Coordinates of N, CA and C in Angstrom, one line a residue:
X174 N 0.8 -1.2 0.0 CA 0.0 -0.1 -0.2 C 0.7 1.2 0.2
X175 N 0.6 2.4 -0.9 CA 1.5 3.2 -0.8 C 1.3 4.4 0.2
X176 N 2.5 4.9 0.6 CA 2.2 6.1 1.7 C 1.6 7.3 1.2
X177 N 0.9 8.2 2.1 CA 0.3 9.4 1.7 C 1.7 10.2 1.5
X178 N 1.7 11.1 0.5 CA 2.9 12.1 0.3 C 2.8 12.7 1.5
X179 N 4.5 13.4 1.6 CA 4.6 14.3 2.7 C 3.8 15.3 2.7
X180 N 3.7 16.2 1.5 CA 2.8 17.3 1.7 C 1.4 17.0 1.8
X181 N 0.9 16.0 1.7 CA -0.5 15.8 1.8 C -0.6 15.4 3.3
X182 N 0.5 14.8 4.0 CA 0.6 14.2 5.5 C 0.4 15.5 6.2
X183 N 1.0 16.7 6.0 CA 0.8 17.8 6.7 C -0.4 18.1 6.9
X184 N -1.3 17.9 6.0 CA -2.9 18.2 6.1 C -3.6 17.1 6.7
X185 N -3.1 15.9 6.8 CA -4.0 14.7 7.2 C -3.6 14.2 8.6
X186 N -2.5 14.6 9.2 CA -2.1 14.1 10.4 C -1.8 15.1 11.3
X187 N -2.3 14.9 12.5 CA -2.2 15.8 13.7 C -1.3 15.2 14.7
X188 N -0.4 15.7 15.1 CA 0.7 15.1 15.9 C 0.3 15.6 17.5
X189 N 0.3 15.0 18.3 CA -0.1 15.5 19.7 C 1.2 15.2 20.4
X190 N 1.8 16.4 20.9 CA 3.2 16.4 21.7 C 3.0 16.3 23.1
X191 N 1.9 16.0 23.7 CA 1.6 15.9 25.0 C 0.8 14.6 25.5
X192 N 1.4 14.0 26.3 CA 0.7 12.7 26.7 C -0.6 12.8 27.5
X193 N -1.6 12.2 27.3 CA -2.9 12.2 27.7 C -2.7 11.9 29.3
X194 N -3.2 12.9 30.2 CA -3.3 12.7 31.5 C -4.2 11.8 32.0
X195 N -3.9 11.0 33.0 CA -4.7 10.0 33.8 C -4.2 9.9 35.1
X196 N -5.2 9.6 36.1 CA -4.7 9.5 37.4 C -4.1 8.2 37.7
X197 N -4.6 7.0 36.9 CA -3.8 5.8 37.5 C -4.2 5.0 36.5
X198 N -3.2 4.1 35.9 CA -3.1 3.2 34.6 C -2.7 1.9 34.9
X199 N -3.4 0.9 34.6 CA -3.1 -0.6 35.0 C -2.5 -1.0 33.6
X200 N -1.3 -1.8 33.7 CA -0.6 -2.2 32.6 C -1.3 -3.6 32.5
X201 N -1.6 -3.9 31.3 CA -2.5 -5.1 30.9 C -1.6 -6.1 29.9
X202 N -2.0 -7.4 30.3 CA -1.3 -8.6 29.5 C -2.4 -9.4 29.0
X203 N -2.2 -10.4 28.2 CA -3.3 -11.5 27.8 C -3.4 -12.2 29.2
X204 N -4.6 -12.4 29.4 CA -5.3 -13.3 30.5 C -4.9 -12.7 32.1
X205 N -4.4 -11.4 32.0 CA -4.1 -10.8 33.4 C -5.2 -10.4 34.1
X206 N -6.4 -10.1 33.7 CA -7.4 -9.6 34.1 C -8.7 -10.1 33.8
X207 N -9.5 -11.1 34.4 CA -10.6 -11.5 34.0 C -11.8 -10.6 33.9
X208 N -11.6 -9.4 34.4 CA -12.8 -8.5 34.2 C -12.7 -7.7 32.9
X209 N -11.4 -7.8 32.2 CA -11.4 -7.2 30.8 C -11.0 -8.2 29.8
X210 N -12.2 -8.4 28.9 CA -12.1 -9.3 27.8 C -11.1 -9.0 26.9
X211 N -10.5 -10.2 26.3 CA -9.5 -9.8 25.3 C -9.8 -10.4 23.9
X212 N -9.5 -9.9 23.0 CA -9.8 -10.3 21.6 C -8.3 -10.6 20.7
X213 N -8.2 -11.4 19.9 CA -6.8 -11.6 19.3 C -7.1 -11.6 17.8
X214 N -6.2 -11.0 17.0 CA -6.3 -10.9 15.5 C -5.0 -11.5 14.8
X215 N -5.1 -11.7 13.6 CA -3.9 -12.0 12.6 C -3.6 -11.1 11.8
X216 N -2.3 -11.1 11.6 CA -1.7 -10.6 10.4 C -2.7 -10.4 9.3
X217 N -2.8 -8.9 8.8 CA -4.1 -9.0 7.6 C -5.5 -8.6 8.1
X218 N -5.5 -9.0 9.2 CA -7.0 -8.9 9.8 C -7.4 -7.3 10.1
X219 N -8.6 -7.0 9.9 CA -8.8 -5.3 10.2 C -9.2 -5.7 11.9
X220 N -8.7 -4.9 12.4 CA -8.9 -4.7 14.0 C -9.7 -3.2 14.2
X221 N -11.0 -3.4 14.3 CA -11.9 -2.2 14.6 C -11.9 -1.7 16.0
X222 N -11.4 -0.6 16.2 CA -11.1 -0.3 17.7 C -12.5 -0.1 18.4
X223 N -13.4 0.6 17.7 CA -14.9 0.7 18.2 C -14.8 1.4 19.7
X224 N -13.9 2.5 19.7 CA -13.9 3.0 21.2 C -12.8 2.6 22.1
X225 N -12.2 1.3 21.8 CA -11.3 0.9 22.6 C -10.1 1.7 22.8
X226 N -9.5 1.9 24.0 CA -8.5 2.9 24.4 C -7.3 2.4 25.0
X227 N -6.4 3.0 25.2 CA -5.4 2.8 26.0 C -5.2 3.1 27.4
X228 N -5.3 4.4 27.4 CA -5.3 5.1 28.9 C -6.6 5.8 29.4
X229 N -7.2 6.4 28.3 CA -8.4 7.2 28.5 C -9.3 7.2 27.3
X230 N -10.7 7.2 27.8 CA -11.5 7.2 26.7 C -11.7 8.6 26.0
X231 N -10.8 9.6 26.3 CA -10.8 10.8 25.5 C -9.9 10.5 24.1
X232 N -9.3 9.3 24.3 CA -8.9 9.0 22.9 C -9.7 9.0 21.8
X233 N -10.9 8.5 21.9 CA -12.0 8.5 21.0 C -11.4 7.7 20.0
X234 N -11.6 6.6 19.8 CA -10.9 5.6 18.8 C -12.2 5.1 17.7
X235 N -13.2 5.4 18.2 CA -14.4 5.1 17.2 C -13.9 5.4 15.6
X236 N -14.2 4.6 14.7 CA -13.9 4.6 13.4 C -12.9 4.5 12.9
X237 N -11.7 4.0 13.8 CA -10.4 3.7 13.5 C -9.9 2.4 13.4
X238 N -9.5 1.9 12.2 CA -9.2 0.5 12.0 C -7.6 0.4 11.7
X239 N -7.1 -0.6 12.4 CA -5.8 -1.1 12.2 C -5.6 -2.5 11.8
X240 N -4.7 -2.5 10.7 CA -4.2 -3.8 10.1 C -2.8 -3.9 10.2
X241 N -2.3 -5.1 10.6 CA -0.8 -5.3 10.5 C -0.5 -6.0 9.3
X242 N 0.3 -5.1 8.7 CA 0.7 -5.6 7.2 C 2.1 -6.3 7.0
X243 N 2.8 -6.1 8.0 CA 4.0 -6.8 8.1 C 4.8 -6.6 9.4
X244 N 5.3 -7.9 9.8 CA 6.2 -7.9 11.0 C 7.8 -8.6 10.6
X245 N 8.8 -7.9 10.7 CA 9.9 -8.1 10.2 C 11.2 -8.0 11.3
X246 N 11.7 -9.2 11.5 CA 12.9 -8.8 12.5 C 14.4 -8.6 11.6
X247 N 15.0 -7.8 12.1 CA 16.1 -7.2 11.2 C 17.2 -6.8 12.4
X248 N 18.5 -6.9 11.8 CA 19.5 -6.6 12.8 C 19.6 -4.9 12.7
X249 N 20.3 -4.4 13.7 CA 20.4 -2.7 13.5 C 21.2 -2.4 12.4
X250 N 22.4 -3.3 12.2 CA 23.2 -2.7 11.1 C 22.4 -2.7 9.5
X251 N 21.7 -3.8 9.5 CA 20.8 -3.9 8.1 C 19.8 -3.0 8.0
X252 N 19.3 -2.5 9.2 CA 18.2 -1.3 9.3 C 19.0 -0.1 8.8
X253 N 20.0 0.3 9.5 CA 20.7 1.6 8.9 C 21.1 1.7 7.6
X254 N 21.5 0.3 7.1 CA 22.0 0.1 5.6 C 20.7 0.5 4.9
X255 N 19.4 0.0 5.1 CA 18.3 0.0 4.4 C 17.8 1.5 4.3
X256 N 17.9 2.2 5.5 CA 17.3 3.6 5.6 C 18.4 4.7 5.1
X257 N 19.7 4.3 4.9 CA 20.8 5.1 4.4 C 21.2 5.8 5.6
X258 N 21.3 5.1 6.7 CA 22.1 5.8 7.9 C 23.3 5.1 8.0
X259 N 24.3 5.9 8.7 CA 25.6 5.4 9.3 C 25.4 4.5 10.3
X260 N 25.9 3.2 10.6 CA 25.7 2.4 11.7 C 26.2 3.2 12.9
X261 N 27.1 4.2 13.0 CA 27.5 5.1 14.2 C 26.3 6.0 14.7
X262 N 25.0 5.8 14.2 CA 23.8 6.5 14.6 C 23.6 6.5 16.2
X263 N 24.0 5.0 16.5 CA 23.7 4.9 17.8 C 25.0 4.4 18.3
X264 N 25.3 4.6 19.6 CA 26.4 3.8 20.0 C 26.5 2.4 20.1
X265 N 27.6 1.7 20.4 CA 27.7 0.2 20.4 C 26.8 -0.3 21.4
X266 N 26.8 0.1 22.5 CA 26.1 -0.5 23.6 C 24.5 -0.3 23.4
X267 N 24.2 0.7 22.5 CA 22.7 0.9 22.2 C 22.2 0.0 20.7
X268 N 22.6 -0.7 20.3 CA 22.7 -1.2 19.2 C 21.9 -2.7 19.2
X269 N 20.8 -2.9 19.1 CA 20.1 -4.2 19.3 C 19.1 -4.6 18.0
X270 N 19.0 -5.9 17.9 CA 18.2 -6.3 16.9 C 16.7 -5.7 17.0
X271 N 16.2 -5.5 15.8 CA 14.9 -4.6 15.9 C 13.6 -5.4 15.1
X272 N 12.6 -5.2 15.6 CA 11.2 -6.0 14.9 C 10.6 -4.4 14.4
X273 N 10.5 -4.4 13.3 CA 9.6 -3.4 12.3 C 8.3 -3.9 12.2
X274 N 7.4 -3.0 12.7 CA 5.8 -3.3 12.6 C 5.3 -2.3 11.5
X275 N 4.8 -2.8 10.5 CA 4.1 -2.2 9.7 C 2.6 -2.0 9.8
X276 N 2.1 -1.0 9.9 CA 0.7 -0.9 10.1 C -0.1 -0.2 9.2
X277 N -1.4 -0.6 8.8 CA -2.2 0.6 7.9 C -3.2 0.9 8.9
X278 N -3.3 2.2 8.9 CA -4.4 2.6 10.0 C -5.5 3.7 9.1
X279 N -6.7 3.5 9.3 CA -7.8 3.8 8.6 C -8.8 4.6 9.4
X280 N -9.1 5.9 9.0 CA -10.1 6.3 9.8 C -11.4 6.8 8.9
X281 N -12.3 6.0 9.4 CA -13.7 6.1 8.6 C -14.2 7.2 8.7
X282 N -14.5 7.9 9.7 CA -15.5 9.1 10.0 C -15.2 9.7 11.4
X283 N -14.0 9.5 12.1 CA -13.8 10.3 13.3 C -13.3 11.5 13.1
X284 N -13.8 12.5 13.8 CA -13.4 14.0 13.6 C -12.4 14.5 14.4
X285 N -12.4 13.7 15.8 CA -11.5 14.4 17.0 C -10.9 13.4 17.8
X286 N -10.7 12.1 17.3 CA -10.0 11.0 18.1 C -8.6 10.9 17.6
X287 N -7.9 10.1 18.2 CA -6.5 9.8 18.2 C -6.0 8.4 18.6
X288 N -4.8 7.9 18.3 CA -4.4 6.9 18.8 C -3.0 7.1 19.4
X289 N -3.0 6.3 20.5 CA -1.9 6.7 21.5 C -0.8 5.6 21.2
X290 N 0.0 5.8 20.1 CA 1.1 5.0 19.6 C 2.2 4.5 20.8
X291 N 2.3 5.4 21.6 CA 3.4 5.0 22.8 C 3.1 3.8 23.4
X292 N 1.8 3.4 23.4 CA 1.1 2.4 24.2 C 1.2 1.0 23.3
X293 N 1.3 1.2 22.1 CA 1.4 0.1 21.2 C 2.8 -1.0 21.5
X294 N 2.5 -1.7 22.3 CA 3.6 -2.6 22.7 C 3.7 -3.9 22.6
X295 N 4.9 -4.5 22.3 CA 5.2 -6.1 21.9 C 5.2 -6.8 23.5
X296 N 4.3 -7.6 23.7 CA 4.3 -8.4 25.0 C 4.3 -9.9 24.7
X297 N 4.3 -10.6 25.7 CA 4.1 -12.1 25.6 C 3.3 -12.5 26.8
X298 N 2.6 -13.5 26.7 CA 1.6 -14.2 27.7 C 2.2 -14.3 28.9
X299 N 3.4 -14.5 29.2 CA 4.1 -14.7 30.5 C 4.7 -13.4 31.1
X300 N 4.5 -12.2 30.5 CA 5.0 -10.8 31.0 C 6.3 -10.5 31.1
X301 N 7.0 -11.5 30.6 CA 8.7 -11.3 30.9 C 9.1 -10.7 29.5
X302 N 8.3 -10.2 28.6 CA 8.8 -9.3 27.5 C 7.7 -8.2 27.4
X303 N 8.1 -7.1 27.3 CA 7.7 -6.0 27.2 C 8.4 -5.0 26.3
X304 N 8.3 -4.8 25.2 CA 9.0 -3.7 24.3 C 8.0 -2.5 23.6
X305 N 8.6 -1.4 24.1 CA 7.9 -0.4 23.5 C 8.5 0.4 22.1
X306 N 7.9 1.1 21.8 CA 8.6 1.8 20.3 C 9.9 2.5 20.8
X307 N 10.8 2.3 20.0 CA 12.2 2.9 20.1 C 12.1 4.4 19.7
X308 N 12.0 5.3 20.5 CA 11.9 6.7 19.9 C 13.0 7.2 19.3
X309 N 14.2 6.7 19.5 CA 15.4 7.2 18.8 C 15.6 6.6 17.5
X310 N 14.9 5.6 17.2 CA 14.8 5.0 16.0 C 13.6 5.4 15.3
X311 N 12.6 5.9 15.8 CA 11.4 6.2 15.2 C 11.5 7.3 14.1
X312 N 12.4 8.3 14.3 CA 12.5 9.3 13.4 C 13.2 9.0 11.9
X313 N 13.6 7.7 12.0 CA 14.3 7.2 10.9 C 13.3 6.3 10.0
X314 N 12.3 5.8 10.5 CA 11.3 5.2 9.9 C 10.3 5.8 9.5
X315 N 10.0 6.9 10.2 CA 8.8 7.9 10.0 C 9.3 9.2 10.3
X316 N 9.9 9.9 9.3 CA 10.4 11.3 9.3 C 9.5 12.1 9.6
X317 N 8.2 12.1 9.3 CA 7.3 13.3 9.8 C 6.7 13.1 11.1
X318 N 6.9 11.9 11.8 CA 6.2 11.9 13.1 C 7.3 12.1 14.4
X319 N 8.6 11.7 13.9 CA 9.5 11.9 15.1 C 9.3 11.2 16.5
X320 N 9.3 11.8 17.5 CA 9.1 11.2 18.7 C 7.7 11.8 19.3
X321 N 6.8 10.9 18.7 CA 5.3 11.5 19.0 C 4.8 10.7 20.0
X322 N 3.7 10.9 20.5 CA 2.8 10.0 21.7 C 1.6 9.4 20.9
X323 N 0.8 10.3 20.0 CA -0.1 10.0 19.4 C -0.4 10.6 17.9
X324 N -1.4 10.0 17.2 CA -1.5 10.4 15.7 C -3.0 10.3 15.5
X325 N -3.6 11.2 14.8 CA -4.9 11.3 14.0 C -4.6 11.7 12.6
X326 N -5.6 10.9 12.1 CA -5.7 11.4 10.5 C -7.1 11.6 10.2
X327 N -7.3 12.5 9.0 CA -8.5 13.0 8.8 C -9.4 11.8 8.2
X328 N -10.9 11.9 8.5 CA -12.0 11.1 8.4 C -11.6 10.7 6.6
X329 N -11.9 9.3 6.4 CA -12.1 9.0 5.1 C -10.5 8.8 4.6
X330 N -9.6 8.9 5.3 CA -8.1 8.7 4.9 C -7.5 7.3 5.5
X331 N -6.5 7.2 5.0 CA -5.7 5.8 5.7 C -4.2 6.1 5.5
X332 N -3.4 5.5 6.6 CA -1.9 5.8 6.5 C -1.1 4.6 6.7
X333 N -0.1 4.5 6.1 CA 0.8 3.2 6.6 C 1.9 3.6 7.2
X334 N 2.1 3.1 8.5 CA 3.3 3.5 9.4 C 4.2 2.2 9.7
X335 N 5.6 2.7 9.6 CA 6.6 1.5 10.5 C 6.9 1.9 11.5
X336 N 6.7 1.1 12.4 CA 7.1 1.2 14.1 C 8.5 0.6 14.4
X337 N 9.5 1.0 14.8 CA 10.5 0.2 15.1 C 10.7 -0.3 16.8
X338 N 10.9 -1.5 17.1 CA 11.0 -2.0 18.5 C 12.3 -2.5 18.8
X339 N 13.0 -2.0 19.7 CA 14.5 -2.6 19.7 C 14.3 -3.8 20.7
X340 N 15.1 -4.8 20.3 CA 15.0 -6.0 21.4 C 16.1 -5.9 22.4
X341 N 16.0 -4.9 23.2 CA 17.2 -4.5 24.2 C 17.3 -5.5 25.3
X342 N 16.7 -6.5 25.4 CA 17.1 -7.2 26.5 C 18.0 -8.5 26.1
X343 N 18.3 -8.6 24.6 CA 19.1 -9.8 24.3 C 19.6 -9.1 23.0
X344 N 20.9 -9.8 22.4 CA 21.3 -9.6 21.4 C 22.5 -10.8 21.2
X345 N 22.2 -11.3 19.9 CA 22.9 -12.5 19.6 C 23.6 -12.0 18.6
X346 N 24.9 -12.5 18.0 CA 25.8 -12.3 16.9 C 24.9 -12.8 15.6
X347 N 24.7 -11.4 14.7 CA 24.0 -11.9 13.7 C 22.5 -11.5 13.9
X348 N 21.6 -12.0 13.3 CA 20.1 -11.6 13.4 C 19.8 -12.3 14.7
X349 N 19.1 -11.7 15.6 CA 18.3 -12.2 16.7 C 17.3 -13.4 16.6
X350 N 17.6 -14.6 17.0 CA 16.5 -15.7 17.0 C 15.7 -15.6 18.3
X351 N 14.4 -15.2 18.0 CA 13.6 -15.0 19.4 C 13.5 -16.6 20.0
X352 N 13.6 -16.8 20.9 CA 13.5 -18.1 21.5 C 12.2 -18.7 21.4
X353 N 11.9 -19.9 21.4 CA 10.6 -20.4 21.2 C 9.7 -20.3 22.4
X354 N 10.4 -20.2 23.6 CA 9.6 -20.0 24.8 C 9.0 -18.7 25.0
X355 N 9.5 -17.8 23.9 CA 9.1 -16.2 24.1 C 7.7 -16.3 23.4
X356 N 7.5 -17.2 22.6 CA 6.2 -17.1 21.7 C 5.0 -17.5 22.3
X357 N 3.8 -17.2 21.9 CA 3.6 -16.3 20.8 C 3.7 -14.8 21.3
X358 N 4.1 -13.9 20.4 CA 4.2 -12.6 20.9 C 3.0 -12.0 20.4
X359 N 2.6 -10.7 21.2 CA 1.5 -10.1 20.7 C 1.7 -8.6 20.6
X360 N 1.0 -7.9 19.5 CA 1.3 -6.2 19.8 C -0.2 -5.7 20.2
X361 N 0.1 -5.0 21.5 CA -1.2 -4.7 21.9 C -1.6 -3.2 21.4
X362 N -2.9 -3.3 21.0 CA -3.3 -2.0 20.2 C -4.6 -1.3 21.0
X363 N -4.9 -2.1 22.1 CA -6.0 -1.4 23.1 C -6.0 -1.9 24.3
X364 N -6.4 -1.4 25.7 CA -6.4 -2.0 26.8 C -7.6 -2.1 27.5
X365 N -8.6 -1.0 27.1 CA -9.7 -1.1 27.8 C -11.0 -0.5 26.8
X366 N -12.1 -0.7 27.1 CA -12.7 -1.6 27.9 C -12.3 -3.1 27.3
X367 N -12.0 -3.3 26.2 CA -11.8 -4.7 25.7 C -10.0 -4.5 25.1
X368 N -9.2 -5.3 25.8 CA -8.0 -5.7 25.2 C -8.0 -6.3 24.0
X369 N -7.3 -5.7 23.0 CA -7.2 -6.1 21.7 C -5.4 -6.3 21.3
X370 N -5.5 -7.7 20.6 CA -3.9 -8.1 20.5 C -3.7 -8.3 19.0
X371 N -2.7 -7.8 18.4 CA -2.4 -8.8 17.0 C -1.2 -9.6 17.4
X372 N -1.4 -11.0 16.9 CA -0.5 -12.1 17.1 C 0.7 -11.9 16.0
X373 N 2.0 -12.0 16.6 CA 3.1 -11.7 15.8 C 3.8 -13.1 15.8
X374 N 3.2 -14.3 15.6 CA 3.8 -15.4 15.3 C 4.8 -15.6 14.1
X375 N 4.2 -14.9 12.9 CA 4.9 -15.1 11.8 C 6.0 -14.0 11.5
X376 N 7.2 -14.1 12.4 CA 7.9 -12.9 12.2 C 9.2 -13.4 11.3
X377 N 9.3 -12.5 10.2 CA 10.3 -13.0 9.1 C 11.5 -12.6 9.4
X378 N 12.4 -13.4 9.1 CA 13.9 -13.5 9.6 C 14.6 -13.2 8.2

């Protein structure tokens, strides 16, 4: 799917630089809270948010649809080469293998809602894996977004975005092989009142 041009992007995307305020937030994982139902989706399936949010209902996600287009496991060095950056962009101790998540975001008819991208996290069932978007690499994959917390697009439009996640808890020579005990992995796209996850079983190596 083709990305919206940068010129059009300025008129269709609203970037919010301030984190939404909430008094208390519970971190959620698959099966962690019997009071909060969970739904699971696969790559290519449309996830209709239907108002489900991360931290606050103020996010107002009615009309937003998220589709996972691709999940790719890539080394830091290969990512820098792909995007035309020098490998010295990050210090030696900050170079980890990366999962690139490509999402298509559609807005059917929402005029004032947004998606809180910072809370789109990769987790596993046993809670011992929890990766957030790498804000130092986000300006490379999405030059128009930089270090943003939320995104909104105009009604009737869609946008394809690539989010980088550094696997900063482990580093293996060459491409990182995620251990079988770590699977399955999930991308959490909402937390309340329904937890919605996209299963990341098919990670391309």
